[in-house]
Amino acid sequence: MMKVKSASFFKLLLLQCLTVLTFAAQDDSFDFFYFVQQWPASYCDTKRSCCYPTTGKPAEDFSIHGLWPNRDDGSWPSNCNVEDSSFNVFEVLDLITRMQQDWPSFSCPSSNGVRLWTHEWKKHGTCSRLNQHQYFQTVLDFKEKANLLHVLEHAGIFPGGFYSVEFIKDAIKACVGYTPFIECNVDQARNHQLYQVYLCVDKFASNFIECPVFPHGRCGGSPIEFPSFSSSRADS
Ligand code: AMP
């Protein structure tokens, strides 16, 4: 009986040691950030559809998806602080109006954004070495620095049209100074369309940089659609 008890005690001890070692070994290093903006019309016109935020349908503009720490080898850290990763809205009260405008959630059912911000903070923000206020403020400021809709319209690229990926990339590089990565998705009519634009930011979250590595994948069609948001529909 004593033998069985001590065997299970040692098993428990071993398990605890392994858990501690796993946490200690978790690699939260990173080399740069992806700053990802999304074209809401392309999120909404897919098979999955979307729901407008509880604050109403936003104006036609790119929205923020997130600021994601990444490594030069293409891997990335995530969920870096499982113990204290809760999103506290009171820490960003002064930013809420901007967050609602520039970082809305389009998932269903309609939401006020808190679920998306919580997800982004937990998964990516906790690895950023920024505190919560710095993280959200930094992201909002980068959106102002790279006003993509303005940049594209300046180059003659308007919602509702079809354009080559190279033309879109060149237009962004000409204004922002750095080459973006363009991610496409597919609408219900199987058109390949502009979905997300990735720009890279140095690891201090200070400046745009050339991307050390791009995400995998490329847009299937060329030209691709830049769908209009004004004609897009959402579920309630
Ligand atoms: P991430 O884990 O940061 O790569 O984000 C991916 C998750 O964010 C997925 O669950 C997506 O469905 C969700 N997502 C992406 N864009 C939006 C959006 N505009 N509104 C709400 N959820 C989104």
Tab-separated table of N, CA and C and ligand atoms in Angstrom, residues 38 40 43 48 50-51 63-68 76 103-108 111 115-116 119-120 123-124 195-196 198, ligand 1:
chain	number	residue	atom	x	y	z
A	38	GLN	N	-7.213	45.225	-42.286
A	38	GLN	CA	-8.183	44.369	-42.992
A	38	GLN	C	-9.184	45.236	-43.762
A	40	PRO	N	-12.843	45.497	-44.525
A	40	PRO	CA	-14.069	44.891	-43.994
A	40	PRO	C	-14.991	44.287	-45.046
A	43	TYR	N	-14.055	40.845	-45.568
A	43	TYR	CA	-14.390	39.963	-44.438
A	43	TYR	C	-15.870	39.593	-44.516
A	48	ARG	N	-19.008	33.016	-45.032
A	48	ARG	CA	-19.268	33.092	-43.593
A	48	ARG	C	-20.106	34.307	-43.235
A	50	CYS	N	-20.889	38.332	-42.086
A	50	CYS	CA	-20.383	39.060	-40.916
A	50	CYS	C	-21.528	39.758	-40.216
A	51	CYS	N	-21.241	40.347	-39.092
A	51	CYS	CA	-22.223	41.180	-38.379
A	51	CYS	C	-21.590	42.524	-38.083
A	63	SER	N	-9.814	48.407	-41.472
A	63	SER	CA	-9.876	48.296	-40.016
A	63	SER	C	-8.627	47.544	-39.554
A	64	ILE	N	-8.346	47.665	-38.284
A	64	ILE	CA	-7.160	46.999	-37.731
A	64	ILE	C	-7.492	45.545	-37.419
A	65	HIS	N	-6.585	44.631	-37.774
A	65	HIS	CA	-6.719	43.270	-37.260
A	65	HIS	C	-5.804	43.098	-36.051
A	66	GLY	N	-4.537	43.514	-36.180
A	66	GLY	CA	-3.680	43.394	-35.000
A	66	GLY	C	-2.236	43.735	-35.260
A	67	LEU	N	-1.481	43.686	-34.171
A	67	LEU	CA	-0.028	43.894	-34.201
A	67	LEU	C	0.574	42.628	-33.610
A	68	TRP	N	1.262	41.845	-34.454
A	68	TRP	CA	1.647	40.493	-34.078
A	68	TRP	C	3.162	40.308	-34.027
A	76	TRP	N	6.316	32.387	-34.449
A	76	TRP	CA	5.905	33.509	-33.608
A	76	TRP	C	5.506	33.014	-32.221
A	103	TRP	N	-10.869	49.750	-34.965
A	103	TRP	CA	-10.603	48.339	-34.649
A	103	TRP	C	-11.917	47.617	-34.308
A	104	PRO	N	-12.935	47.780	-35.176
A	104	PRO	CA	-14.225	47.156	-34.875
A	104	PRO	C	-14.197	45.652	-35.116
A	105	SER	N	-15.116	44.965	-34.494
A	105	SER	CA	-15.265	43.536	-34.737
A	105	SER	C	-16.420	43.310	-35.708
A	106	PHE	N	-16.215	42.379	-36.646
A	106	PHE	CA	-17.275	42.050	-37.606
A	106	PHE	C	-17.763	40.613	-37.442
A	107	SER	N	-17.354	39.970	-36.345
A	107	SER	CA	-17.811	38.588	-36.165
A	107	SER	C	-19.253	38.603	-35.648
A	108	CYS	N	-19.917	37.450	-35.773
A	108	CYS	CA	-21.314	37.344	-35.334
A	108	CYS	C	-21.390	36.565	-34.023
A	111	SER	N	-20.981	42.641	-31.889
A	111	SER	CA	-20.351	42.867	-30.580
A	111	SER	C	-19.800	44.280	-30.498
A	115	ARG	N	-14.538	41.466	-27.341
A	115	ARG	CA	-14.096	40.081	-27.538
A	115	ARG	C	-12.884	40.016	-28.475
A	116	LEU	N	-12.923	40.818	-29.561
A	116	LEU	CA	-11.799	40.839	-30.498
A	116	LEU	C	-10.554	41.437	-29.833
A	119	HIS	N	-9.061	38.960	-27.465
A	119	HIS	CA	-8.350	37.896	-28.187
A	119	HIS	C	-6.984	38.396	-28.662
A	120	GLU	N	-6.957	39.594	-29.269
A	120	GLU	CA	-5.701	40.120	-29.809
A	120	GLU	C	-4.698	40.415	-28.692
A	123	LYS	N	-3.508	36.830	-27.208
A	123	LYS	CA	-2.689	36.015	-28.106
A	123	LYS	C	-1.399	36.722	-28.524
A	124	HIS	N	-1.511	38.019	-28.866
A	124	HIS	CA	-0.354	38.725	-29.431
A	124	HIS	C	0.197	39.813	-28.499
A	195	TYR	N	-7.875	41.214	-49.047
A	195	TYR	CA	-8.441	40.953	-47.719
A	195	TYR	C	-7.652	41.667	-46.607
A	196	GLN	N	-6.317	41.394	-46.559
A	196	GLN	CA	-5.527	42.013	-45.491
A	196	GLN	C	-4.197	42.526	-46.046
A	198	TYR	N	-0.326	43.500	-44.814
A	198	TYR	CA	0.649	43.371	-43.739
A	198	TYR	C	1.794	44.346	-43.985
B	1	AMP	P1	-5.546	35.978	-34.965
B	1	AMP	O1	-5.784	34.810	-33.985
B	1	AMP	O2	-5.057	37.220	-34.333
B	1	AMP	O3	-4.749	35.541	-36.176
B	1	AMP	O4	-6.972	36.359	-35.499
B	1	AMP	C1	-7.752	35.424	-36.115
B	1	AMP	C2	-9.103	35.441	-35.476
B	1	AMP	O5	-9.660	36.739	-35.554
B	1	AMP	C3	-10.047	34.510	-36.153
B	1	AMP	O6	-10.847	33.887	-35.154
B	1	AMP	C4	-10.882	35.437	-37.009
B	1	AMP	O7	-12.148	34.903	-37.279
B	1	AMP	C5	-10.943	36.640	-36.126
B	1	AMP	N1	-11.165	37.881	-36.869
B	1	AMP	C6	-10.472	38.309	-37.917
B	1	AMP	N2	-10.926	39.493	-38.332
B	1	AMP	C7	-11.951	39.819	-37.510
B	1	AMP	C8	-12.840	40.922	-37.437
B	1	AMP	N3	-12.769	41.951	-38.271
B	1	AMP	N4	-13.776	40.888	-36.469
B	1	AMP	C9	-13.852	39.866	-35.601
B	1	AMP	N5	-13.053	38.801	-35.615
B	1	AMP	C10	-12.105	38.769	-36.560
